XYZ file of N, CA and C in Angstrom:
258
model
N -57.726 40.445 139.722
C -58.052 39.055 139.469
C -56.798 38.274 139.087
N -55.931 38.885 138.255
C -54.715 38.197 137.856
C -53.779 37.970 139.024
N -53.704 38.953 139.933
C -52.823 38.813 141.095
C -53.308 37.689 142.006
N -54.615 37.562 142.121
C -55.166 36.496 142.963
C -54.799 35.138 142.375
N -54.947 34.997 141.059
C -54.609 33.726 140.429
C -53.119 33.444 140.522
N -52.293 34.474 140.347
C -50.847 34.277 140.452
C -50.469 33.824 141.850
N -51.028 34.462 142.857
C -50.728 34.097 144.241
C -51.188 32.666 144.511
N -52.343 32.314 143.970
C -52.870 30.968 144.196
C -51.966 29.924 143.548
N -51.456 30.233 142.358
C -50.572 29.282 141.691
C -49.225 29.168 142.395
N -48.757 30.241 142.998
C -47.474 30.195 143.697
C -47.585 29.488 145.038
N -48.713 29.615 145.685
C -48.843 29.089 147.043
C -49.682 27.819 147.115
N -50.664 27.691 146.265
C -51.612 26.596 146.398
C -51.205 25.352 145.634
N -52.165 24.458 145.477
C -51.883 23.201 144.780
C -51.610 23.406 143.288
N -51.977 24.573 142.767
C -51.712 24.840 141.347
C -50.257 25.152 141.075
N -49.468 25.388 142.123
C -48.050 25.713 141.937
C -47.307 24.549 141.290
N -47.617 23.350 141.735
C -46.958 22.166 141.171
C -47.298 22.016 139.690
N -48.568 22.208 139.355
C -48.988 22.104 137.959
C -48.343 23.200 137.119
N -48.238 24.401 137.693
C -47.617 25.517 136.980
C -46.146 25.214 136.692
N -45.427 24.679 137.676
C -44.020 24.327 137.476
C -43.880 23.233 136.427
N -44.771 22.266 136.470
C -44.713 21.181 135.491
C -44.976 21.691 134.075
N -45.962 22.572 133.948
C -46.243 23.130 132.624
C -45.071 23.955 132.111
N -44.467 24.740 133.004
C -43.310 25.543 132.606
C -42.156 24.643 132.175
N -41.911 23.574 132.927
C -40.845 22.635 132.589
C -41.161 21.914 131.276
N -42.430 21.530 131.098
C -42.837 20.878 129.856
C -42.612 21.804 128.666
N -42.973 23.071 128.839
C -42.795 24.039 127.752
C -41.314 24.214 127.418
N -40.475 24.378 128.428
C -39.047 24.607 128.166
C -38.405 23.364 127.557
N -38.788 22.183 128.041
C -38.246 20.952 127.473
C -38.714 20.762 126.037
N -39.978 21.027 125.783
C -40.502 20.911 124.425
C -39.845 21.891 123.470
N -39.610 23.101 123.942
C -38.942 24.105 123.112
C -37.513 23.673 122.800
N -36.801 23.170 123.803
C -35.431 22.702 123.608
C -35.394 21.548 122.608
N -36.289 20.584 122.792
C -36.327 19.427 121.907
C -36.689 19.838 120.482
N -37.695 20.686 120.339
C -38.093 21.148 119.012
C -36.983 21.905 118.312
N -36.257 22.733 119.053
C -35.140 23.479 118.471
C -34.045 22.537 117.990
N -33.727 21.546 118.793
C -32.684 20.599 118.395
C -33.104 19.757 117.197
N -34.342 19.327 117.161
C -34.828 18.541 116.024
C -34.813 19.390 114.757
N -35.242 20.638 114.853
C -35.222 21.529 113.688
C -33.795 21.764 113.213
N -32.865 21.967 114.131
C -31.469 22.181 113.766
C -30.906 20.957 113.042
N -31.201 19.754 113.563
C -30.705 18.536 112.919
C -31.307 18.355 111.532
N -32.592 18.655 111.384
C -33.242 18.494 110.084
C -32.654 19.453 109.056
N -32.463 20.696 109.430
C -31.922 21.682 108.487
C -30.473 21.356 108.143
N -29.683 20.985 109.129
C -28.283 20.642 108.877
C -28.183 19.414 107.982
N -28.998 18.420 108.229
C -28.993 17.219 107.392
C -29.412 17.545 105.970
N -30.416 18.379 105.821
C -30.863 18.756 104.478
C -29.758 19.477 103.724
N -29.062 20.369 104.402
C -27.971 21.091 103.739
C -26.862 20.128 103.337
N -26.490 19.241 104.228
C -25.378 18.324 103.950
C -25.729 17.270 102.907
N -26.968 16.829 102.863
C -27.341 15.748 101.958
C -27.917 16.227 100.631
N -28.613 17.348 100.626
C -29.303 17.798 99.416
C -28.453 18.762 98.599
N -27.645 19.577 99.246
C -26.864 20.585 98.525
C -25.939 19.964 97.471
N -25.190 18.895 97.749
C -24.350 18.307 96.701
C -25.155 17.795 95.504
N -26.322 17.262 95.756
C -27.165 16.780 94.660
C -27.590 17.941 93.774
N -27.947 19.062 94.382
C -28.358 20.238 93.615
C -27.193 20.755 92.779
N -25.992 20.820 93.364
C -24.825 21.301 92.619
C -24.492 20.368 91.458
N -24.559 19.060 91.682
C -24.287 18.103 90.614
C -25.310 18.238 89.494
N -26.571 18.397 89.848
C -27.630 18.556 88.848
C -27.395 19.817 88.021
N -27.007 20.901 88.671
C -26.751 22.154 87.963
C -25.577 21.997 86.998
N -24.535 21.305 87.426
C -23.376 21.078 86.554
C -23.772 20.220 85.350
N -24.605 19.220 85.584
C -25.056 18.357 84.494
C -25.911 19.140 83.498
N -26.757 20.035 83.997
C -27.563 20.878 83.105
C -26.675 21.770 82.250
N -25.626 22.316 82.834
C -24.699 23.147 82.064
C -24.010 22.324 80.983
N -23.657 21.078 81.298
C -23.022 20.215 80.316
C -23.971 19.939 79.148
N -25.241 19.666 79.437
C -26.205 19.422 78.370
C -26.422 20.668 77.519
N -26.412 21.841 78.135
C -26.549 23.080 77.373
C -25.358 23.287 76.448
N -24.157 22.959 76.936
C -22.969 23.086 76.086
C -23.030 22.103 74.926
N -23.487 20.885 75.172
C -23.634 19.904 74.099
C -24.639 20.390 73.064
N -25.728 20.973 73.530
C -26.749 21.490 72.621
C -26.178 22.614 71.757
N -25.416 23.516 72.355
C -24.802 24.602 71.595
C -23.811 24.057 70.572
N -23.042 23.043 70.957
C -22.089 22.432 70.035
C -22.811 21.786 68.856
N -23.905 21.082 69.129
C -24.684 20.446 68.056
C -25.287 21.494 67.127
N -25.801 22.574 67.692
C -26.373 23.640 66.870
C -25.305 24.288 66.004
N -24.105 24.454 66.541
C -23.010 25.036 65.758
C -22.623 24.107 64.618
N -22.580 22.802 64.868
C -22.261 21.842 63.813
C -23.327 21.855 62.724
N -24.593 21.896 63.120
C -25.672 21.917 62.138
C -25.645 23.201 61.327
N -25.359 24.312 61.960
C -25.291 25.586 61.243
C -24.133 25.569 60.255
N -23.005 24.982 60.639
C -21.858 24.900 59.737
C -22.178 23.988 58.557
N -22.856 22.879 58.822
C -23.215 21.958 57.742
C -24.202 22.615 56.782
N -25.157 23.352 57.285
C -26.119 24.046 56.421
C -25.431 25.130 55.604
N -24.503 25.835 56.197
C -23.771 26.876 55.464
C -22.946 26.252 54.352
N -22.347 25.102 54.617
C -21.556 24.417 53.601
C -22.452 23.945 52.453
N -23.634 23.437 52.777
C -24.564 23.007 51.735
C -25.017 24.185 50.886
N -25.271 25.308 51.505
C -25.678 26.497 50.763
C -24.557 26.974 49.846
N -23.322 26.895 50.296
C -22.194 27.295 49.458
C -22.052 26.354 48.274
N -22.252 25.052 48.506
C -22.155 24.082 47.420
C -23.265 24.312 46.406
N -24.470 24.624 46.880
C -25.595 24.854 45.973
C -25.387 26.144 45.193
N -24.827 27.140 45.814
C -24.590 28.416 45.140
C -23.461 28.275 44.132
N -22.504 27.410 44.403
C -21.371 27.211 43.501
C -21.761 26.401 42.275
N -22.806 25.648 42.339
C -23.211 24.787 41.217
C -23.871 25.559 40.156
């Protein structure tokens, strides 16, 4: 049955439709691949710097927090020493 249909598509009026469908599929695949490539490349080029900047800013805030905690701990230790000395 498959051979009969294949022969009919190669020789009969379905051959033109078969060629058109094959061309449509290959063109659609090519276009979809190119669109996907452009989208991924654009995302990498446009989003990656924002992510790196955000990560650097988070590290800066963490360092500020550690510095503030160290200052508060030093101030509390000094107060405890003053209270113990009195």
